[in-house]
């Protein structure tokens, strides 16, 4: 009897080791890919951020000098990076609020529509969502074009003047970001709308019916009943929108190519791209700051995911 009790734990340990080896064999290819594609570039970027590595070192094959925190000090004291960072954070807040607000409203509207109208709205959202960002920016760029844009024509028609003829929407930073906001929100709303609409399907209909019979208004039903069911979904969507809106690049760069002034409209993505010619050490410092910022913002998503797994 004692021998049987002694063998049982050893068998369990042997089975645990076999399962561990099997898991590592299955995860091995993914871990190798992550190491090559993510870990190695990240470590190299951090190391280069503490050096004066430039294109001269790359061409001559020489090692750069270690400069410590000099790149970071120069980044925040001798460049316009602080202004770009504040601009990017402000734009991120505006985009996130608009996308989340309109997305939730569209999702609630879809629950009130009939089948035909719901399909029509879904197709329209899918078309906006499926369009590549560069294509969408080109299309909206033509809509706001200085000479042939339909917006200038419509404003002239509404005001009965020619004040909007040859008006450029991209020269002024404020109107530039207005156009950019329209493009990004137009493409960002579908994801929030579809995700929220799927989450609304989890709300029990009998609970909503009971609250309606008790005299609760539409806003009260959403705040007290619907929102608790959607809290986890909306938290994940919110964090993802914050990260995506902070990493925006294609739309900004495309609009700058159509006439926007880069020095006054740069965000983190375009600033990193334009500052990266030859100055690898300084560029790596910008990348490290961006990674730290994104990790800080994404911590909420990671914490929410871990909490859900514990339940």
Short mmCIF file of N, CA, C and O in Angstrom, two decimals, residues 192-301:
data_model
loop_
_atom_site.label_atom_id
_atom_site.label_comp_id
_atom_site.label_asym_id
_atom_site.label_seq_id
_atom_site.Cartn_x
_atom_site.Cartn_y
_atom_site.Cartn_z
N UNK A 192 -16.20 49.67 -33.37
CA UNK A 192 -16.87 49.87 -32.09
C UNK A 192 -18.35 49.50 -32.20
O UNK A 192 -18.92 48.87 -31.30
N UNK A 193 -18.97 49.87 -33.32
CA UNK A 193 -20.40 49.59 -33.49
C UNK A 193 -20.67 48.09 -33.54
O UNK A 193 -21.58 47.59 -32.85
N UNK A 194 -19.90 47.35 -34.32
CA UNK A 194 -20.11 45.90 -34.42
C UNK A 194 -19.83 45.19 -33.09
O UNK A 194 -20.57 44.30 -32.68
N UNK A 195 -18.75 45.60 -32.41
CA UNK A 195 -18.41 44.96 -31.14
C UNK A 195 -19.47 45.25 -30.08
O UNK A 195 -19.88 44.35 -29.33
N UNK A 196 -19.92 46.50 -30.01
CA UNK A 196 -20.95 46.85 -29.04
C UNK A 196 -22.28 46.19 -29.37
O UNK A 196 -22.99 45.73 -28.46
N UNK A 197 -22.60 46.11 -30.65
CA UNK A 197 -23.85 45.44 -31.05
C UNK A 197 -23.84 43.97 -30.65
O UNK A 197 -24.85 43.42 -30.20
N UNK A 198 -22.69 43.32 -30.81
CA UNK A 198 -22.58 41.93 -30.37
C UNK A 198 -22.72 41.82 -28.86
O UNK A 198 -23.34 40.87 -28.35
N UNK A 199 -22.15 42.78 -28.12
CA UNK A 199 -22.29 42.76 -26.67
C UNK A 199 -23.72 43.02 -26.22
O UNK A 199 -24.17 42.47 -25.21
N UNK A 200 -24.45 43.84 -26.96
CA UNK A 200 -25.84 44.12 -26.60
C UNK A 200 -26.71 42.87 -26.69
O UNK A 200 -27.73 42.77 -26.01
N UNK A 201 -26.31 41.94 -27.53
CA UNK A 201 -27.07 40.70 -27.64
C UNK A 201 -26.98 39.84 -26.39
O UNK A 201 -27.77 38.89 -26.24
N UNK A 202 -26.03 40.14 -25.49
CA UNK A 202 -25.89 39.38 -24.25
C UNK A 202 -26.79 39.90 -23.14
O UNK A 202 -26.90 39.26 -22.09
N UNK A 203 -27.42 41.05 -23.34
CA UNK A 203 -28.28 41.62 -22.31
C UNK A 203 -29.63 40.89 -22.33
O UNK A 203 -30.28 40.85 -23.37
N UNK A 204 -30.07 40.31 -21.21
CA UNK A 204 -31.35 39.58 -21.21
C UNK A 204 -32.52 40.50 -21.54
O UNK A 204 -32.67 41.57 -20.95
N UNK A 205 -33.34 40.07 -22.48
CA UNK A 205 -34.48 40.88 -22.89
C UNK A 205 -35.49 41.04 -21.77
O UNK A 205 -36.13 42.10 -21.64
N UNK A 206 -35.66 40.01 -20.92
CA UNK A 206 -36.64 40.10 -19.85
C UNK A 206 -36.25 41.14 -18.81
O UNK A 206 -37.12 41.78 -18.20
N UNK A 207 -34.93 41.34 -18.59
CA UNK A 207 -34.49 42.36 -17.65
C UNK A 207 -34.82 43.75 -18.18
O UNK A 207 -35.29 44.63 -17.44
N UNK A 208 -34.58 43.96 -19.47
CA UNK A 208 -34.90 45.25 -20.08
C UNK A 208 -36.41 45.49 -20.06
O UNK A 208 -36.87 46.62 -19.81
N UNK A 209 -37.19 44.46 -20.30
CA UNK A 209 -38.65 44.59 -20.29
C UNK A 209 -39.15 44.93 -18.88
O UNK A 209 -40.03 45.77 -18.71
N UNK A 210 -38.56 44.28 -17.89
CA UNK A 210 -38.96 44.55 -16.51
C UNK A 210 -38.63 45.99 -16.11
O UNK A 210 -39.43 46.66 -15.44
N UNK A 211 -37.45 46.47 -16.51
CA UNK A 211 -37.08 47.84 -16.18
C UNK A 211 -37.98 48.84 -16.89
O UNK A 211 -38.29 49.90 -16.34
N UNK A 212 -38.39 48.51 -18.12
CA UNK A 212 -39.30 49.39 -18.84
C UNK A 212 -40.65 49.46 -18.14
O UNK A 212 -41.25 50.54 -18.04
N UNK A 213 -41.13 48.33 -17.65
CA UNK A 213 -42.40 48.31 -16.92
C UNK A 213 -42.30 49.07 -15.60
O UNK A 213 -43.31 49.63 -15.12
N UNK A 214 -41.10 49.12 -15.02
CA UNK A 214 -40.90 49.87 -13.77
C UNK A 214 -40.78 51.36 -14.00
O UNK A 214 -40.65 52.12 -13.03
N UNK A 215 -40.79 51.78 -15.27
CA UNK A 215 -40.76 53.21 -15.57
C UNK A 215 -39.39 53.78 -15.82
O UNK A 215 -39.23 55.01 -15.85
N UNK A 216 -38.39 52.96 -16.01
CA UNK A 216 -37.04 53.47 -16.27
C UNK A 216 -36.96 54.07 -17.67
O UNK A 216 -37.50 53.53 -18.63
N UNK A 217 -36.27 55.20 -17.77
CA UNK A 217 -36.08 55.84 -19.07
C UNK A 217 -35.02 55.09 -19.87
O UNK A 217 -34.32 54.22 -19.35
N UNK A 218 -34.91 55.46 -21.16
CA UNK A 218 -33.91 54.80 -22.01
C UNK A 218 -32.50 54.99 -21.49
O UNK A 218 -31.70 54.05 -21.48
N UNK A 219 -32.17 56.21 -21.04
CA UNK A 219 -30.82 56.47 -20.53
C UNK A 219 -30.58 55.70 -19.24
O UNK A 219 -29.48 55.18 -19.02
N UNK A 220 -31.60 55.62 -18.37
CA UNK A 220 -31.45 54.88 -17.12
C UNK A 220 -31.26 53.38 -17.38
O UNK A 220 -30.47 52.73 -16.70
N UNK A 221 -31.99 52.85 -18.36
CA UNK A 221 -31.81 51.43 -18.69
C UNK A 221 -30.40 51.16 -19.19
O UNK A 221 -29.78 50.16 -18.84
N UNK A 222 -29.89 52.08 -20.02
CA UNK A 222 -28.54 51.88 -20.55
C UNK A 222 -27.50 51.99 -19.44
O UNK A 222 -26.57 51.18 -19.36
N UNK A 223 -27.66 52.97 -18.55
CA UNK A 223 -26.65 53.22 -17.50
C UNK A 223 -26.68 52.16 -16.42
O UNK A 223 -25.62 51.72 -15.94
N UNK A 224 -27.85 51.72 -16.01
CA UNK A 224 -27.97 50.83 -14.86
C UNK A 224 -28.03 49.35 -15.24
O UNK A 224 -27.70 48.50 -14.41
N UNK A 225 -28.44 49.04 -16.46
CA UNK A 225 -28.62 47.64 -16.83
C UNK A 225 -27.70 47.23 -17.98
O UNK A 225 -26.94 46.26 -17.87
N UNK A 226 -27.75 47.99 -19.07
CA UNK A 226 -26.98 47.60 -20.25
C UNK A 226 -25.49 47.78 -20.03
O UNK A 226 -24.68 46.89 -20.35
N UNK A 227 -25.10 48.92 -19.48
CA UNK A 227 -23.67 49.21 -19.34
C UNK A 227 -22.92 48.19 -18.49
O UNK A 227 -21.80 47.81 -18.84
N UNK A 228 -23.47 47.72 -17.35
CA UNK A 228 -22.75 46.68 -16.60
C UNK A 228 -22.46 45.42 -17.41
O UNK A 228 -21.41 44.79 -17.22
N UNK A 229 -23.36 45.05 -18.32
CA UNK A 229 -23.11 43.89 -19.18
C UNK A 229 -22.02 44.20 -20.21
O UNK A 229 -21.30 43.29 -20.64
N UNK A 230 -21.90 45.45 -20.61
CA UNK A 230 -20.96 45.83 -21.66
C UNK A 230 -19.63 46.35 -21.11
O UNK A 230 -18.73 46.66 -21.90
N UNK A 231 -19.50 46.44 -19.79
CA UNK A 231 -18.32 47.09 -19.22
C UNK A 231 -17.02 46.44 -19.67
O UNK A 231 -16.07 47.11 -20.09
N UNK A 232 -16.94 45.12 -19.61
CA UNK A 232 -15.70 44.43 -19.99
C UNK A 232 -15.41 44.59 -21.48
O UNK A 232 -14.26 44.80 -21.88
N UNK A 233 -16.45 44.51 -22.31
CA UNK A 233 -16.27 44.67 -23.76
C UNK A 233 -15.82 46.08 -24.10
O UNK A 233 -14.87 46.29 -24.87
N UNK A 234 -16.49 47.07 -23.52
CA UNK A 234 -16.16 48.46 -23.82
C UNK A 234 -14.78 48.83 -23.28
O UNK A 234 -14.09 49.66 -23.87
N UNK A 235 -14.36 48.22 -22.18
CA UNK A 235 -13.02 48.50 -21.65
C UNK A 235 -11.95 48.06 -22.63
O UNK A 235 -11.00 48.80 -22.91
N UNK A 236 -12.10 46.85 -23.17
CA UNK A 236 -11.13 46.35 -24.14
C UNK A 236 -11.14 47.21 -25.40
O UNK A 236 -10.08 47.59 -25.93
N UNK A 237 -12.33 47.54 -25.89
CA UNK A 237 -12.43 48.36 -27.10
C UNK A 237 -11.83 49.74 -26.86
O UNK A 237 -11.14 50.29 -27.73
N UNK A 238 -12.07 50.31 -25.69
CA UNK A 238 -11.52 51.63 -25.37
C UNK A 238 -10.00 51.61 -25.38
O UNK A 238 -9.36 52.50 -25.96
N UNK A 239 -9.40 50.62 -24.74
CA UNK A 239 -7.94 50.53 -24.70
C UNK A 239 -7.36 50.35 -26.09
O UNK A 239 -6.36 50.97 -26.47
N UNK A 240 -8.01 49.49 -26.90
CA UNK A 240 -7.54 49.29 -28.27
C UNK A 240 -7.62 50.58 -29.08
O UNK A 240 -6.72 50.91 -29.86
N UNK A 241 -8.70 51.33 -28.92
CA UNK A 241 -8.84 52.58 -29.65
C UNK A 241 -7.78 53.59 -29.22
O UNK A 241 -7.24 54.32 -30.06
N UNK A 242 -7.47 53.63 -27.94
CA UNK A 242 -6.43 54.55 -27.46
C UNK A 242 -5.09 54.21 -28.12
O UNK A 242 -4.37 55.10 -28.60
N UNK A 243 -4.77 52.92 -28.15
CA UNK A 243 -3.49 52.51 -28.74
C UNK A 243 -3.47 52.80 -30.23
O UNK A 243 -2.50 53.37 -30.77
N UNK A 244 -4.54 52.44 -30.94
CA UNK A 244 -4.57 52.65 -32.39
C UNK A 244 -4.53 54.13 -32.74
O UNK A 244 -3.84 54.53 -33.70
N UNK A 245 -5.26 54.95 -32.01
CA UNK A 245 -5.30 56.38 -32.32
C UNK A 245 -3.98 57.07 -31.97
O UNK A 245 -3.67 58.12 -32.55
N UNK A 246 -3.23 56.50 -31.04
CA UNK A 246 -1.93 57.08 -30.72
C UNK A 246 -0.87 56.67 -31.73
O UNK A 246 0.13 57.36 -31.90
N UNK A 247 -1.10 55.55 -32.42
CA UNK A 247 -0.13 55.05 -33.39
C UNK A 247 -0.49 55.45 -34.82
O UNK A 247 0.08 54.92 -35.77
N UNK A 248 -1.39 56.37 -35.00
CA UNK A 248 -1.86 56.74 -36.33
C UNK A 248 -0.70 57.28 -37.17
O UNK A 248 0.15 58.04 -36.68
N UNK A 249 -0.64 56.84 -38.42
CA UNK A 249 0.46 57.26 -39.30
C UNK A 249 -0.01 57.51 -40.73
O UNK A 249 0.20 58.59 -41.29
N UNK A 250 -0.66 56.51 -41.33
CA UNK A 250 -0.95 56.55 -42.77
C UNK A 250 -1.77 57.77 -43.14
O UNK A 250 -1.43 58.49 -44.11
N UNK A 251 -2.85 58.04 -42.42
CA UNK A 251 -3.72 59.15 -42.77
C UNK A 251 -3.00 60.49 -42.63
O UNK A 251 -3.16 61.37 -43.49
N UNK A 252 -2.21 60.63 -41.58
CA UNK A 252 -1.49 61.89 -41.37
C UNK A 252 -0.45 62.11 -42.47
O UNK A 252 -0.36 63.20 -43.06
N UNK A 253 0.31 61.08 -42.76
CA UNK A 253 1.36 61.21 -43.78
C UNK A 253 0.76 61.49 -45.16
O UNK A 253 1.29 62.31 -45.93
N UNK A 254 -0.35 60.82 -45.48
CA UNK A 254 -0.98 61.03 -46.79
C UNK A 254 -1.52 62.45 -46.91
O UNK A 254 -1.39 63.09 -47.98
N UNK A 255 -2.12 62.98 -45.86
CA UNK A 255 -2.63 64.35 -45.91
C UNK A 255 -1.49 65.36 -45.96
O UNK A 255 -1.59 66.39 -46.64
N UNK A 256 -0.40 65.08 -45.27
CA UNK A 256 0.76 65.96 -45.36
C UNK A 256 1.32 65.98 -46.78
O UNK A 256 1.77 67.03 -47.26
N UNK A 257 1.26 64.85 -47.47
CA UNK A 257 1.74 64.78 -48.85
C UNK A 257 0.84 65.56 -49.80
O UNK A 257 1.29 65.95 -50.89
N UNK A 258 -0.41 65.79 -49.41
CA UNK A 258 -1.35 66.53 -50.26
C UNK A 258 -1.32 68.03 -50.00
O UNK A 258 -2.06 68.79 -50.63
N UNK A 259 -0.51 68.50 -49.05
CA UNK A 259 -0.41 69.93 -48.84
C UNK A 259 -0.30 70.37 -47.40
O UNK A 259 -0.17 71.57 -47.12
N UNK A 260 -0.37 69.44 -46.46
CA UNK A 260 -0.24 69.81 -45.06
C UNK A 260 1.19 70.15 -44.69
O UNK A 260 2.15 69.61 -45.27
N UNK A 261 1.35 71.05 -43.73
CA UNK A 261 2.68 71.45 -43.27
C UNK A 261 3.12 70.46 -42.21
O UNK A 261 2.57 70.41 -41.11
N UNK A 262 4.15 69.68 -42.51
CA UNK A 262 4.55 68.58 -41.63
C UNK A 262 4.99 69.09 -40.26
O UNK A 262 4.67 68.48 -39.24
N UNK A 263 5.72 70.20 -40.22
CA UNK A 263 6.24 70.68 -38.94
C UNK A 263 5.13 71.05 -37.97
O UNK A 263 5.32 71.00 -36.75
N UNK A 264 3.95 71.41 -38.48
CA UNK A 264 2.85 71.84 -37.62
C UNK A 264 1.80 70.75 -37.43
O UNK A 264 0.87 70.93 -36.64
N UNK A 265 1.92 69.65 -38.14
CA UNK A 265 0.89 68.59 -38.07
C UNK A 265 1.47 67.22 -37.75
O UNK A 265 0.73 66.24 -37.80
N UNK A 266 2.74 67.14 -37.42
CA UNK A 266 3.33 65.84 -37.11
C UNK A 266 2.72 65.24 -35.86
O UNK A 266 2.43 65.94 -34.88
N UNK A 267 2.51 63.93 -35.90
CA UNK A 267 2.17 63.15 -34.71
C UNK A 267 3.34 62.20 -34.45
O UNK A 267 4.34 62.23 -35.17
N UNK A 268 3.21 61.34 -33.45
CA UNK A 268 4.35 60.51 -33.07
C UNK A 268 4.85 59.64 -34.21
O UNK A 268 6.05 59.51 -34.43
N UNK A 269 3.91 59.03 -34.96
CA UNK A 269 4.32 58.14 -36.04
C UNK A 269 5.08 58.85 -37.14
O UNK A 269 6.15 58.40 -37.57
N UNK A 270 4.54 59.97 -37.61
CA UNK A 270 5.20 60.71 -38.69
C UNK A 270 6.47 61.40 -38.20
O UNK A 270 7.44 61.54 -38.95
N UNK A 271 6.47 61.84 -36.94
CA UNK A 271 7.68 62.45 -36.40
C UNK A 271 8.82 61.45 -36.34
O UNK A 271 9.97 61.76 -36.70
N UNK A 272 8.52 60.24 -35.89
CA UNK A 272 9.54 59.19 -35.85
C UNK A 272 10.04 58.88 -37.25
O UNK A 272 11.25 58.70 -37.47
N UNK A 273 9.13 58.81 -38.21
CA UNK A 273 9.52 58.50 -39.59
C UNK A 273 10.41 59.59 -40.18
O UNK A 273 11.41 59.30 -40.84
N UNK A 274 10.08 60.84 -39.94
CA UNK A 274 10.83 61.93 -40.54
C UNK A 274 12.14 62.20 -39.82
O UNK A 274 13.07 62.74 -40.42
N UNK A 275 12.24 61.83 -38.55
CA UNK A 275 13.47 62.07 -37.81
C UNK A 275 14.46 60.92 -37.91
O UNK A 275 15.56 61.00 -37.40
N UNK A 276 14.08 59.84 -38.58
CA UNK A 276 14.89 58.63 -38.54
C UNK A 276 15.94 58.49 -39.61
O UNK A 276 16.52 57.42 -39.75
N UNK A 277 16.21 59.51 -40.39
CA UNK A 277 17.17 59.39 -41.48
C UNK A 277 18.59 59.57 -40.94
O UNK A 277 19.03 60.67 -40.67
N UNK A 278 19.27 58.46 -40.74
CA UNK A 278 20.67 58.51 -40.36
C UNK A 278 20.94 58.58 -38.88
O UNK A 278 21.97 58.10 -38.42
N UNK A 279 20.05 59.18 -38.08
CA UNK A 279 20.27 59.33 -36.63
C UNK A 279 19.62 58.16 -35.90
O UNK A 279 18.56 58.29 -35.29
N UNK A 280 20.26 57.01 -35.94
CA UNK A 280 19.64 55.80 -35.40
C UNK A 280 19.54 55.85 -33.87
O UNK A 280 18.58 55.34 -33.30
N UNK A 281 20.51 56.42 -33.20
CA UNK A 281 20.47 56.50 -31.75
C UNK A 281 19.33 57.37 -31.26
O UNK A 281 18.57 56.98 -30.37
N UNK A 282 19.18 58.56 -31.85
CA UNK A 282 18.10 59.47 -31.46
C UNK A 282 16.74 58.87 -31.82
O UNK A 282 15.77 59.00 -31.07
N UNK A 283 16.67 58.21 -32.98
CA UNK A 283 15.41 57.59 -33.39
C UNK A 283 15.03 56.45 -32.45
O UNK A 283 13.85 56.27 -32.12
N UNK A 284 16.02 55.68 -32.01
CA UNK A 284 15.74 54.60 -31.07
C UNK A 284 15.20 55.14 -29.75
O UNK A 284 14.32 54.52 -29.13
N UNK A 285 15.68 56.30 -29.32
CA UNK A 285 15.16 56.90 -28.09
C UNK A 285 13.68 57.26 -28.25
O UNK A 285 12.88 57.07 -27.32
N UNK A 286 13.32 57.79 -29.41
CA UNK A 286 11.91 58.09 -29.67
C UNK A 286 11.08 56.82 -29.63
O UNK A 286 9.99 56.78 -29.06
N UNK A 287 11.61 55.76 -30.24
CA UNK A 287 10.89 54.49 -30.25
C UNK A 287 10.70 53.92 -28.85
O UNK A 287 9.63 53.39 -28.53
N UNK A 288 11.71 54.05 -28.00
CA UNK A 288 11.60 53.55 -26.62
C UNK A 288 10.52 54.31 -25.86
O UNK A 288 9.71 53.73 -25.12
N UNK A 289 10.50 55.62 -26.03
CA UNK A 289 9.48 56.44 -25.36
C UNK A 289 8.08 56.03 -25.83
O UNK A 289 7.14 55.90 -25.03
N UNK A 290 7.92 55.80 -27.12
CA UNK A 290 6.62 55.38 -27.65
C UNK A 290 6.21 54.02 -27.11
O UNK A 290 5.05 53.80 -26.75
N UNK A 291 7.16 53.10 -27.03
CA UNK A 291 6.85 51.77 -26.52
C UNK A 291 6.42 51.84 -25.05
O UNK A 291 5.44 51.20 -24.64
N UNK A 292 7.14 52.63 -24.25
CA UNK A 292 6.78 52.77 -22.84
C UNK A 292 5.38 53.37 -22.71
O UNK A 292 4.57 52.93 -21.87
N UNK A 293 5.10 54.37 -23.53
CA UNK A 293 3.78 55.01 -23.48
C UNK A 293 2.68 54.03 -23.86
O UNK A 293 1.63 53.95 -23.20
N UNK A 294 2.90 53.25 -24.92
CA UNK A 294 1.89 52.28 -25.36
C UNK A 294 1.72 51.15 -24.34
O UNK A 294 0.60 50.69 -24.11
N UNK A 295 2.82 50.71 -23.73
CA UNK A 295 2.71 49.68 -22.70
C UNK A 295 1.95 50.19 -21.49
O UNK A 295 1.16 49.45 -20.88
N UNK A 296 2.17 51.44 -21.13
CA UNK A 296 1.44 52.03 -20.01
C UNK A 296 -0.06 52.08 -20.29
O UNK A 296 -0.89 51.76 -19.43
N UNK A 297 -0.42 52.47 -21.52
CA UNK A 297 -1.83 52.55 -21.88
C UNK A 297 -2.46 51.18 -22.03
O UNK A 297 -3.65 51.00 -21.76
N UNK A 298 -1.68 50.20 -22.49
CA UNK A 298 -2.23 48.86 -22.70
C UNK A 298 -2.29 48.04 -21.43
O UNK A 298 -2.85 46.94 -21.44
N UNK A 299 -1.73 48.54 -20.34
CA UNK A 299 -1.75 47.78 -19.09
C UNK A 299 -3.19 47.54 -18.62
O UNK A 299 -3.50 46.50 -18.04
N UNK A 300 -4.06 48.50 -18.88
CA UNK A 300 -5.46 48.31 -18.52
C UNK A 300 -6.08 47.13 -19.23
O UNK A 300 -6.85 46.35 -18.65
N UNK A 301 -5.72 46.95 -20.51
CA UNK A 301 -6.24 45.81 -21.28
C UNK A 301 -5.70 44.50 -20.71
O UNK A 301 -6.45 43.54 -20.55
#
